[in-house]
XYZ file of C-alpha atoms in Angstrom:
610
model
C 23.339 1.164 35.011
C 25.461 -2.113 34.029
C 26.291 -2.134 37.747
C 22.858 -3.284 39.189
C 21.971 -6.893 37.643
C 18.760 -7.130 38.676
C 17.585 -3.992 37.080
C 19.673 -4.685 34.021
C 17.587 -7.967 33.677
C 14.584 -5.645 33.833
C 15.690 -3.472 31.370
C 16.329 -6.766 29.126
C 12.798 -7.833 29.580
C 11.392 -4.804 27.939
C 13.042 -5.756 24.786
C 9.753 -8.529 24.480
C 7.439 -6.872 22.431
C 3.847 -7.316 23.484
C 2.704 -9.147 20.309
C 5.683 -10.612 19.398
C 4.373 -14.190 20.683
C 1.583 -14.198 18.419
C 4.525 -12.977 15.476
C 4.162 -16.709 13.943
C 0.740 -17.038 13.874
C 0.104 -13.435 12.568
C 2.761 -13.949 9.257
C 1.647 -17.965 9.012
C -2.357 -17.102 8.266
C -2.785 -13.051 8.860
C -6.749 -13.323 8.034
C -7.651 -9.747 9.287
C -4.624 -8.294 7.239
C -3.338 -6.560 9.604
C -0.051 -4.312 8.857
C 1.041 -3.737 12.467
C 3.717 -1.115 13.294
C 5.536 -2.847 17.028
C 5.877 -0.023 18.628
C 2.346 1.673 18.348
C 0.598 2.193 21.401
C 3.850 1.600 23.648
C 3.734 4.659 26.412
C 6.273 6.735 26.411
C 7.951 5.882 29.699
C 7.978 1.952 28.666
C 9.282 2.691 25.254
C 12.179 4.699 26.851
C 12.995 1.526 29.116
C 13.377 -1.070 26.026
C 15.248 1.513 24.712
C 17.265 2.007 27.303
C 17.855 -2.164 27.455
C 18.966 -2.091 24.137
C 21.355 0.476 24.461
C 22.579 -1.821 27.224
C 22.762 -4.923 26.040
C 24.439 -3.780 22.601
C 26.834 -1.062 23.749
C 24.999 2.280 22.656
C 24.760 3.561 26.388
C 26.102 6.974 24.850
C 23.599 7.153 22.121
C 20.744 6.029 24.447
C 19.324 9.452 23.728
C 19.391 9.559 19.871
C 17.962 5.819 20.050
C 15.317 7.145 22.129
C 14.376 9.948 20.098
C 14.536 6.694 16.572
C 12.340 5.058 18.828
C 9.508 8.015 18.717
C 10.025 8.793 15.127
C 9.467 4.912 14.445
C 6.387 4.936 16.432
C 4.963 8.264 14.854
C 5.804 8.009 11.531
C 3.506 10.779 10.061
C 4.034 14.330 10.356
C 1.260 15.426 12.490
C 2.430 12.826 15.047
C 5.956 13.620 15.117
C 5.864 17.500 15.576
C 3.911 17.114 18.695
C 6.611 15.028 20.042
C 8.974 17.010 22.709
C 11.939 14.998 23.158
C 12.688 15.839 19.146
C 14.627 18.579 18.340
C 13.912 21.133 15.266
C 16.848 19.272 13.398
C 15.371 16.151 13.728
C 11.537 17.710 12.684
C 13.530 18.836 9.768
C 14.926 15.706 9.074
C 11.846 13.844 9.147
C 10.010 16.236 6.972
C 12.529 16.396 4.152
C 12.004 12.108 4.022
C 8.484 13.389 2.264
C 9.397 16.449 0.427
C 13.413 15.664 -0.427
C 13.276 11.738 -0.460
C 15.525 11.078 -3.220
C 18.120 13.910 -0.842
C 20.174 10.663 0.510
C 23.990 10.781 1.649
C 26.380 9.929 -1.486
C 27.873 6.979 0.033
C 24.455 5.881 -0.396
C 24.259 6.590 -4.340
C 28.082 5.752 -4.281
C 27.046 2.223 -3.187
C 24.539 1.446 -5.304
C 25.596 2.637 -8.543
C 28.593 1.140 -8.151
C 27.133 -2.732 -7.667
C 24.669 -2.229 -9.844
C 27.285 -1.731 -12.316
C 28.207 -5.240 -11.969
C 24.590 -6.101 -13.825
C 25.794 -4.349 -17.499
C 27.768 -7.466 -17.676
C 24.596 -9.530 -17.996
C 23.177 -7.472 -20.304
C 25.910 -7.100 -22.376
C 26.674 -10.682 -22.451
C 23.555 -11.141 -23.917
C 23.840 -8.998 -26.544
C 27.370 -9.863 -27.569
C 26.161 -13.035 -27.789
C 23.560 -11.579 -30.120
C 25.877 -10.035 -32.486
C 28.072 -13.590 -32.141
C 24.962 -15.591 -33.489
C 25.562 -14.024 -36.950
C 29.410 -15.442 -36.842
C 30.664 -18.039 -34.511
C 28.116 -20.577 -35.429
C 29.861 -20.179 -39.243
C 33.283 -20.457 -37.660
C 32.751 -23.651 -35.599
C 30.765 -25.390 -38.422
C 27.259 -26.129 -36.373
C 25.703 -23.143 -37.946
C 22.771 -25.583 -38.936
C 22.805 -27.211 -35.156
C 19.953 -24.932 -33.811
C 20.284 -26.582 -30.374
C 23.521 -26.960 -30.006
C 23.440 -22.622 -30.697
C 20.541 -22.417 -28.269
C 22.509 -24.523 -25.468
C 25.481 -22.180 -25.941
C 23.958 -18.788 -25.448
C 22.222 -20.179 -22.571
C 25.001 -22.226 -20.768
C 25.399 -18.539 -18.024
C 21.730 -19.604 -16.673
C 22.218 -23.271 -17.603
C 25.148 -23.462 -14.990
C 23.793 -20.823 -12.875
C 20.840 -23.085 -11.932
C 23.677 -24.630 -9.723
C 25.499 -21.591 -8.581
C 22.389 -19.532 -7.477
C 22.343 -21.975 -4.717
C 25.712 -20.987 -2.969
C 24.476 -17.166 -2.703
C 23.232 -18.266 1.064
C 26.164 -19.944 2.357
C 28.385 -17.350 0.191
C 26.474 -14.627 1.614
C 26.033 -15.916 5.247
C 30.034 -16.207 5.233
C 31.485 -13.106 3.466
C 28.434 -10.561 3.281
C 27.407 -8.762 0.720
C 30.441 -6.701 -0.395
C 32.373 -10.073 -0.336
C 30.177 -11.906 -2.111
C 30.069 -8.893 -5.270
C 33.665 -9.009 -5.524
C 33.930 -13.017 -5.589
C 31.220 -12.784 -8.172
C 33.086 -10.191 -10.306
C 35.734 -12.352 -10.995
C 33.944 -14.724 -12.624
C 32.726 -12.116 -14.290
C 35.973 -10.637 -15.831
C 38.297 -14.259 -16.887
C 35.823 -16.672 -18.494
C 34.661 -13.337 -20.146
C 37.719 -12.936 -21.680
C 38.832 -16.422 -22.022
C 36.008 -16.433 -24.805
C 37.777 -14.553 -26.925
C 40.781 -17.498 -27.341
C 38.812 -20.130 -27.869
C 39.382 -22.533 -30.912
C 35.928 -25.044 -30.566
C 32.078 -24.513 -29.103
C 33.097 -26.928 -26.858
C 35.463 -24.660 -24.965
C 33.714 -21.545 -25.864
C 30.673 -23.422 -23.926
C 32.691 -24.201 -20.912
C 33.350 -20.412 -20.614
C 30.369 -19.377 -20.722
C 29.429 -22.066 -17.994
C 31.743 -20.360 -15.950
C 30.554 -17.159 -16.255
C 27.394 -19.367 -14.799
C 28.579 -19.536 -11.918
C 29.675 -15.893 -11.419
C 26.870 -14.534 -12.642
C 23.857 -16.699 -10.764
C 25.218 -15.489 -7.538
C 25.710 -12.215 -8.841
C 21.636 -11.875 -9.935
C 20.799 -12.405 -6.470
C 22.807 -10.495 -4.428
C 23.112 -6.962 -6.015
C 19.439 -6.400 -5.782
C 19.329 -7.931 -2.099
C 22.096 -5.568 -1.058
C 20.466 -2.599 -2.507
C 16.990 -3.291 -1.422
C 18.803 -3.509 2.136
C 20.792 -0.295 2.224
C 17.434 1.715 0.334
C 15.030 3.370 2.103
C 11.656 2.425 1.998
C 9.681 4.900 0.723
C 12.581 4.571 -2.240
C 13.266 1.244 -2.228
C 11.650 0.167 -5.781
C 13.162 3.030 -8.083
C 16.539 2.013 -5.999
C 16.594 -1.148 -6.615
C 15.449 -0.567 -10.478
C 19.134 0.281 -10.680
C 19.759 -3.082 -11.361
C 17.563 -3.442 -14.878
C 18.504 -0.076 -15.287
C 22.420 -1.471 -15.567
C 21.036 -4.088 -17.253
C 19.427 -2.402 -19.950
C 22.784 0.177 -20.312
C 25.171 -3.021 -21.166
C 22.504 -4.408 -23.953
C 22.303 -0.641 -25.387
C 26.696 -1.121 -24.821
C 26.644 -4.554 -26.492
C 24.790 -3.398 -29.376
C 27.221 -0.773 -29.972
C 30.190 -2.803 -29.228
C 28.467 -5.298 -31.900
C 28.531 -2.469 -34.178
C 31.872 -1.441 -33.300
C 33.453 -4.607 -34.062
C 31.162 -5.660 -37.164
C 33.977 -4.820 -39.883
C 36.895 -6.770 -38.256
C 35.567 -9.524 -40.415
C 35.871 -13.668 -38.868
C 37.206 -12.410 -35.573
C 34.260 -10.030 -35.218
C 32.228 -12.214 -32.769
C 35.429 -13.083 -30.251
C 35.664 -9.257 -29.654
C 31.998 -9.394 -29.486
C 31.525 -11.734 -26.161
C 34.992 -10.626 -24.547
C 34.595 -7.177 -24.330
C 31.908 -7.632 -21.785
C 34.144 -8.000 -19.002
C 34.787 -4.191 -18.179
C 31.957 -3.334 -16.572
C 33.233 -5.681 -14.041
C 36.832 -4.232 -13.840
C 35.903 -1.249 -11.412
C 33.497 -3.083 -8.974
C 35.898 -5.915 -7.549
C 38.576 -3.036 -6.869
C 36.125 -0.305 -5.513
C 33.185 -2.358 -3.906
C 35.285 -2.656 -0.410
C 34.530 1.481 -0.097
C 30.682 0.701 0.159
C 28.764 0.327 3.428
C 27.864 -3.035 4.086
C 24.425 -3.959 4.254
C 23.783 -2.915 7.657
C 20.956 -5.718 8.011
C 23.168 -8.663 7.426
C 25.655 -7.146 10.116
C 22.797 -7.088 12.129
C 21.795 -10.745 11.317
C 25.506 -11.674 12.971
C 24.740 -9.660 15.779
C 27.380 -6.283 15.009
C 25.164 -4.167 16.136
C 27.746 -1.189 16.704
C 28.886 -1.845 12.713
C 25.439 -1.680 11.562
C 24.920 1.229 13.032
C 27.803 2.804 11.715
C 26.943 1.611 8.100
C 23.649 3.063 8.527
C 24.830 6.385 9.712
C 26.725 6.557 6.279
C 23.432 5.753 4.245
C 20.997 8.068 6.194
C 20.957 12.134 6.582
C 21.255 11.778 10.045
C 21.926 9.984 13.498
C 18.504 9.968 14.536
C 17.390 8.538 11.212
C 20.393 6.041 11.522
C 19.082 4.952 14.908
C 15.155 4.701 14.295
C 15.920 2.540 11.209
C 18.286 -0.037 13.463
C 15.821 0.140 16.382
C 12.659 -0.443 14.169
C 14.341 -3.558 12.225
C 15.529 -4.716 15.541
C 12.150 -4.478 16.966
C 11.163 -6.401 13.642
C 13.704 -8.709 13.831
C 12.808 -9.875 16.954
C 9.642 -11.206 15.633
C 10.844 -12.686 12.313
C 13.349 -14.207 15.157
C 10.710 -16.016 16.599
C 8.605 -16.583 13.393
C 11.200 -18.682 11.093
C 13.517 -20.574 13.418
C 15.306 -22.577 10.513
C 18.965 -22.375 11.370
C 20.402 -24.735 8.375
C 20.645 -24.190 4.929
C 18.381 -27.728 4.460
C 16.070 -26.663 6.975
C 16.130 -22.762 5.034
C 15.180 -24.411 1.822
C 12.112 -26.609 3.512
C 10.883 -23.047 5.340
C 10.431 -22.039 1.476
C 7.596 -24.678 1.016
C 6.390 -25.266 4.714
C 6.230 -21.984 6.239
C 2.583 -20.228 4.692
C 4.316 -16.972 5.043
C 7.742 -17.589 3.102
C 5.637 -19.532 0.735
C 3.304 -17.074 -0.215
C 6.769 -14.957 -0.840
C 7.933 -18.172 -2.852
C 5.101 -18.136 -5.050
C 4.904 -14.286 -6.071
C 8.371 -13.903 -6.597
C 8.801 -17.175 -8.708
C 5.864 -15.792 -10.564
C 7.502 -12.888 -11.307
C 10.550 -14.103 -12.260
C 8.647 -16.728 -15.075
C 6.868 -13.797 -16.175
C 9.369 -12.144 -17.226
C 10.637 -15.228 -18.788
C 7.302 -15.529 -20.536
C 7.460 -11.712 -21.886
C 9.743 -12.698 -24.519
C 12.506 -9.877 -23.747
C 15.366 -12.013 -23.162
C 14.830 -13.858 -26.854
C 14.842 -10.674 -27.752
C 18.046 -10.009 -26.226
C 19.944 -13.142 -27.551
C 18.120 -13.554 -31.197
C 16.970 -9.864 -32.038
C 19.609 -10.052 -34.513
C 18.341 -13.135 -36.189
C 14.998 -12.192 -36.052
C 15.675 -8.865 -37.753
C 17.795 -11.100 -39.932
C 14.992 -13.055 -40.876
C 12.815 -10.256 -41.435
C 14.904 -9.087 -44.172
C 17.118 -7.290 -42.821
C 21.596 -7.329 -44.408
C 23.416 -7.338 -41.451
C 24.838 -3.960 -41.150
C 20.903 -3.448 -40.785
C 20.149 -5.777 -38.577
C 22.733 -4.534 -35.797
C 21.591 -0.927 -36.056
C 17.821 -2.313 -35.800
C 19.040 -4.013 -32.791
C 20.870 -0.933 -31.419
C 17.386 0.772 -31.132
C 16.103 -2.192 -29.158
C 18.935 -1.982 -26.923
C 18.424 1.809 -27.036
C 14.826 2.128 -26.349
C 15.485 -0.476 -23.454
C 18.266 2.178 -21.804
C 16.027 5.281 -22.328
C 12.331 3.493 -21.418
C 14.328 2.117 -17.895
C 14.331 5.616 -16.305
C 10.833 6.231 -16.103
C 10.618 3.159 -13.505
C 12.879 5.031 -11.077
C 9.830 7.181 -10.056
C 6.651 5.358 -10.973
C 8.189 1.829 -9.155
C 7.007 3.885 -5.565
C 4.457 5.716 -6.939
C 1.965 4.132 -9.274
C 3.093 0.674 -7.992
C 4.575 -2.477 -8.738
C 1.704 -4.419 -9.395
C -0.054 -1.719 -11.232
C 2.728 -0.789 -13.435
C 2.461 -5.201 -13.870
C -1.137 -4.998 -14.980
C -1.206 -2.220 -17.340
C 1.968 -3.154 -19.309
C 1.264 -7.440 -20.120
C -1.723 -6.665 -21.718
C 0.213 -4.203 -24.107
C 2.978 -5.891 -24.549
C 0.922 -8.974 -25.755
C -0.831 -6.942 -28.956
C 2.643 -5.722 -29.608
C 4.206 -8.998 -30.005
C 1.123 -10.344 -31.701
C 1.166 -7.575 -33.614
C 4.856 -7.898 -34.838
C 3.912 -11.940 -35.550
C 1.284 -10.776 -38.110
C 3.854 -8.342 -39.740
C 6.078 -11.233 -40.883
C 2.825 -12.601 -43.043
C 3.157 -9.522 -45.419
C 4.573 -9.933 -48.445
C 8.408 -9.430 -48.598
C 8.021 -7.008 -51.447
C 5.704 -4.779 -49.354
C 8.221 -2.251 -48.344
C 6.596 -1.395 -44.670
C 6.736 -5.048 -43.390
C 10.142 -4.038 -42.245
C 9.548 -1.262 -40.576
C 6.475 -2.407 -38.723
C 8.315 -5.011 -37.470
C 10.823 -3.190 -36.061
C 7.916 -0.790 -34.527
C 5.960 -3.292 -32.599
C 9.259 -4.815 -31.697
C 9.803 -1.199 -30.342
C 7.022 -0.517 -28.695
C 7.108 -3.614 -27.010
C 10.508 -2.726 -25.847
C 9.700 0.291 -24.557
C 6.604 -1.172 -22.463
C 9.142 -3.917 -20.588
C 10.787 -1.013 -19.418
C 8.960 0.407 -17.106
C 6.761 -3.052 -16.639
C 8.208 -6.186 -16.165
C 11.793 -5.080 -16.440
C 13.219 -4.240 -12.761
C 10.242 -6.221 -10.834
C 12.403 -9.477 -10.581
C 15.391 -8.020 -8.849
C 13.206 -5.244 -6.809
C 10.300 -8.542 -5.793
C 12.500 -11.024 -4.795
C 15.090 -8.872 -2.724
C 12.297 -7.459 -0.583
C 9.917 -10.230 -0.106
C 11.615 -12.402 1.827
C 12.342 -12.112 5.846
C 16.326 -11.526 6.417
C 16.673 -14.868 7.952
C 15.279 -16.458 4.149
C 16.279 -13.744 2.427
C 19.555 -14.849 0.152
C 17.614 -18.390 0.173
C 14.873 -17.233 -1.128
C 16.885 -15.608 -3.728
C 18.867 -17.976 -4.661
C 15.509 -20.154 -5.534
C 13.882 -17.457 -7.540
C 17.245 -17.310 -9.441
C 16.551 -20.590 -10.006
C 12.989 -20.683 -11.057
C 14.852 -17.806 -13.062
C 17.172 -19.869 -14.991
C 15.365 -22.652 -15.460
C 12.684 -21.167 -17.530
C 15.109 -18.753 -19.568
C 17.286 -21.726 -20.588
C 14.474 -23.748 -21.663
C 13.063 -20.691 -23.600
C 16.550 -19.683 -24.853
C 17.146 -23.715 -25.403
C 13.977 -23.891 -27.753
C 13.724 -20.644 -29.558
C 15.969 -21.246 -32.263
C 14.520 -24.410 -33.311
C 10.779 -22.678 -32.640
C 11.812 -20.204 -35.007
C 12.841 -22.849 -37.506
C 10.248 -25.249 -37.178
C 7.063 -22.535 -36.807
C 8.129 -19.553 -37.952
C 7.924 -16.195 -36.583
C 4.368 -15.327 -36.308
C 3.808 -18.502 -34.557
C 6.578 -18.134 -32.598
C 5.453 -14.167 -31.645
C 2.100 -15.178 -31.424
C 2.863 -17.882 -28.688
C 4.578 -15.315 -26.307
C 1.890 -13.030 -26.335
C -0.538 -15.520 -25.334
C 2.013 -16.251 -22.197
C 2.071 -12.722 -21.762
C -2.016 -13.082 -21.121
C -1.265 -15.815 -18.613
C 1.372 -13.874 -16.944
C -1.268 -11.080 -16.700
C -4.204 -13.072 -15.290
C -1.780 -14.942 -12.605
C -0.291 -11.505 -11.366
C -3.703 -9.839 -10.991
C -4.943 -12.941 -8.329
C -1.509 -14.059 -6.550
C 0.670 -11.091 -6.301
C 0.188 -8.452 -3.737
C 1.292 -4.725 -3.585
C 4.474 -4.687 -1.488
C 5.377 -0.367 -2.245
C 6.356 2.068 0.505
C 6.496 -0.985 3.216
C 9.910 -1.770 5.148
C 11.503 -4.872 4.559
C 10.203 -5.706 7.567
C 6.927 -4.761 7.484
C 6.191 -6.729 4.735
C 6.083 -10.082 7.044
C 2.567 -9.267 7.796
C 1.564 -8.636 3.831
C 3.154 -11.988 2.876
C 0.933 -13.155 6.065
C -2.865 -13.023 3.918
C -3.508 -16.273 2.883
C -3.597 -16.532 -0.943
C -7.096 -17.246 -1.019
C -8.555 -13.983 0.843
C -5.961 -12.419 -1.909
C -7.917 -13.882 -4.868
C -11.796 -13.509 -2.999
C -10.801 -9.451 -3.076
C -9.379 -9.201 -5.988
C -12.774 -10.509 -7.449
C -15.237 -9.830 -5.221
C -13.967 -6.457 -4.342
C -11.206 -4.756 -6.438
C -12.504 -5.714 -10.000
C -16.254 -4.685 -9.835
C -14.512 -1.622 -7.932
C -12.730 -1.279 -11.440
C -15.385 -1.768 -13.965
C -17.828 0.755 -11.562
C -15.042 3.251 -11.503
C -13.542 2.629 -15.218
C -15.844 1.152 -17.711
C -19.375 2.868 -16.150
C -17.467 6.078 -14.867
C -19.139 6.041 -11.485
C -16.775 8.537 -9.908
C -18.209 8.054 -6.463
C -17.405 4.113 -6.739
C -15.608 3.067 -3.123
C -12.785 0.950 -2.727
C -12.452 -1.389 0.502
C -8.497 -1.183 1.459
C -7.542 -4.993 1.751
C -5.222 -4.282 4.278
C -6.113 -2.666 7.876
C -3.221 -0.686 9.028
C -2.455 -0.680 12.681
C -0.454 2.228 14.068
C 0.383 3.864 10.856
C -1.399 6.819 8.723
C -4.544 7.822 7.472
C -2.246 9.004 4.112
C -0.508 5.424 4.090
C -4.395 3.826 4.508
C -5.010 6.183 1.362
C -2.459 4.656 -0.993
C -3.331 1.001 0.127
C -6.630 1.847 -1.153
C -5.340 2.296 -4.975
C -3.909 -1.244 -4.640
């Protein structure tokens, strides 16, 4: 076929897909909502053709055939399309079948991958929580325990310095990939870790920890892109919860190690901080044995090593080549859609481009939410609050073992209901709990200390609260960011949430201590649960659904302008609600906001819950 030019060039031009000239326009101001699958309603003959070109122009001429039969699974994606469909064999039925009924039944290089990155995440949990157990000593040591500030500025100097650092995940990522990128973050991540331990002032236990900084802002970023990459879809969220899930194991190992290390006496808090550096120990020597993100090979044009990564992370060939083909046929559009080439002209899409903003928006959202929940105060100053409560301090580090516990344990559940009852959903029924919680706790610290359950309820609520960021709040970060954004923004747009990120948890970590001091506690709890209301309200009008939609696909739900999000949300979704909920009208209808093109009547079905 190479050997005739002018039908090679004909081949080529079936790689234009018919509506990817209007790609901009639709993901700029998408006013109909339209989700639109690129290859429905190409015939048959044509569709063989692009493939065909593809296969051509990328050096697959001996896997035209499995491409081909991708190409028809991407285009009938639902079961009752698919098993009419000749050209696939019973295997690849099979295959496509067990997606629904077996979709957690995934190659082990797959689970190899991404348990093995996410492991690189315990470090930032358990950072925070040695720092914890260091609050009650190394203030005492260094002579500033009555400097709240200076305390505040040196738990938070990781995100201080990793407001800077978050930015180099692009060009970092754009020059060594993922896998690189993991293992240059790890070692920042295993020798200012250690080098805490050594120190003799707070001014070089501070520069450290700014180190770590710059480690671990990268690090935040590129985990959960890398995962939300390699996952598939319909999996995607409860894959990419990994990442809290690591999170939350190094704060339940950082309470223990606090415990393990509270008799040593003085030296108790260098043991503390160092020890965090082994969960980093094993990913810098075993991360070059995961697939690389097939998408970012893709996004330098090594096409014949994505497919090969993606034949490693999928049951199958034909799965392999339907998920290359489809994100090619994506990419083409998102191609066309965001032309910024430099990282200046990357960072002004953010803001400029309706699409990537709308993505902006939600995820920095998200990321300030979590912020505004209160769980990382909880992470640092648990200790002192428990302290303050009344609490000795043997006490107070078992009290905050069970928060780091309850975290661990209440993470799992998000592995399953993350793709089934919903990001958004799971946002909107925890705030509102998690804010009577917290205000519940504040009001506990008004009994009198001689009453002998103010203690206990404290440590309840505090509970309870815990257990509700689990499955709420706690992974959406990492899962939002790393699947909002198009590949061509996506480490960008990252790196920016990161950002957003870091600037609000330093200010928050910054302030607490002296808030603490200056207010007291039910102030102080009663003051996050009223930002846990305002996190609530925001979500419910600005942040959309994005479950069991490709990366790709979700160009075209960032596309809705903002304000036709809002005008159903109110004018449609919440009298929905109080019909269905508060007056029990069973046969209430919900409108679906979005109008699915070339998908299924069981996909139009879920949108409808959203």
């Amino acid at each position: 076929m190479a050997d005739h030019p002018d039908e090679h060039q004909d081949l080529k031009n079936y790689l234009d897909v018919s509506h990817a000239e209007h790609a901009a326009e639709d993901y700029a101001r998408n006013v109909n909502a339209r989700i639109i699958n690129p290859l429905a309603g190409i015939p048959k003959e044509n569709l063989r053709l692009q493939v065909r070109g593809f296969c051509i122009e990328h050096g697959f001429e001996d896997k035209e055939d499995v491409f081909f039969r991708g190409a028809l699974a991407a285009q009938n994606p639902i079961e009752e399309d698919y098993t009419n469909i000749p050209e696939l064999n019973e295997d690849d039925k099979i295959a496509l079948k067990r997606e629904i009924t077996h979709k957690w039944h995934l190659p082990r290089r797959l689970y190899y991958a991404i348990a093995l990155c996410s492991l690189g995440s315990a470090l930032q949990g358990w950072d925070n929580t040695g720092a914890n157990g260091a609050n009650l000593s190394f203030p005492q040591e260094f002579g500033i325990e009555h400097n709240e500030w200076l305390i505040g500025v040196i738990n938070s100097a990781p995100t201080l310095f990793g407001l800077c650092s978050a930015w180099a995940a692009d060009p970092i990522n754009n020059w060594i990939g993922r896998r690189g990128s993991i293992f240059l973050t790890g070692l920042f991540c295993i020798f200012p870790v250690l080098a805490q331990a050594f120190t003799h002032s707070w001014w070089e236990l501070l520069v450290c920890r700014l180190f770590m900084g710059l480690g671990m802002g990268i690090k935040i970023s590129v985990i959960p892109i890398y995962t939300a990459e390699v996952s598939p879809a319909s999996i995607r969220g409860g894959m990419v919860t990994s990442f809290q899930l690591w999170v939350a194991f190094g704060i339940m190992i950082g309470m223990a190690s606090n415990l393990i290390f509270y008799r040593i006496g003085a030296l108790a808090w260098r043991f503390q901080l160092a020890a965090a550096f082994a969960p980093a120990i094993p990913v810098i020597f075993l991360v070059w044995w995961c697939p690389e993100s097939p998408r970012w090979l893709m996004k330098k044009g090594r096409y014949q090593q994505a497919f090969q990564s993606f034949c490693h992370l999928r049951n199958t060939e034909m799965q392999a080549a339907r998920e290359l083909y489809y994100a090619h046929r994506q990419f083409i559009e998102e191609r066309s859609a965001f032309a910024g080439t430099t990282l200046g002209r990357r960072i002004w899409d953010l803001v400029s481009v309706p699409r990537l903003r709308r993505a902006t928006v939600a995820s920095a959202w998200i990321v300030i939410s979590q912020q505004f929940s209160g769980i990382n105060i909880m992470a640092f100053y648990s200790s002192t609050i428990f302290s303050s409560a009344g609490y000795g301090t043997l006490s107070t580090l078992l009290a905050s073992f069970g928060y780091g516990l309850i975290m661990f344990v209440f993470a799992f559940p998000a592995l399953y209901t993350m793709d089934t009852f919903g990001r958004r959903n799971l946002l909107l029924l925890t705030f509102p709990n998690m804010a009577w919680c917290l205000l519940a706790a504040g009001l506990c610290f008004l009994m009198s200390p001689d009453n002998s359950a103010r203690v206990p309820l404290i440590a309840v609520f505090i509970y309870l609260f815990t257990a509700l960021y689990g499955p709420g709040i706690g992974p959406m970060p990492s899962i939002y960011f790393s699947e909002s954004f198009p590949l061509s923004h996506r480490e960008i747009g990252g790196a920016f949430t990161i950002c957003i990120n870091n600037a609000v948890g330093s200010a928050l970590s910054l302030t607490f201590p002296a808030l603490l001091a200056r207010v007291g506690a039910t102030a102080a709890f009663g003051l996050y649960a009223g930002l846990n209301i305002v996190a609530f309200l925001v979500i419910f009008l600005i942040v959309p659904e994005t479950r069991q939609r490709t990366l790709e696909e979700l160009d075209y739900i960032f596309g809705v302008p903002t304000s036709k999000h809002i005008a159903y949300q109110l004018k449609t979704w919440l009298p929905w609600w109080v019909k269905r909920y508060i007056f029990f009208q069973r046969d209430a209808k919900l409108k679906p906001l979005y109008q699915l093109e070339g998908y299924s009547t069981r996909f139009e079905h879920e949108e409808s819950t959203v």
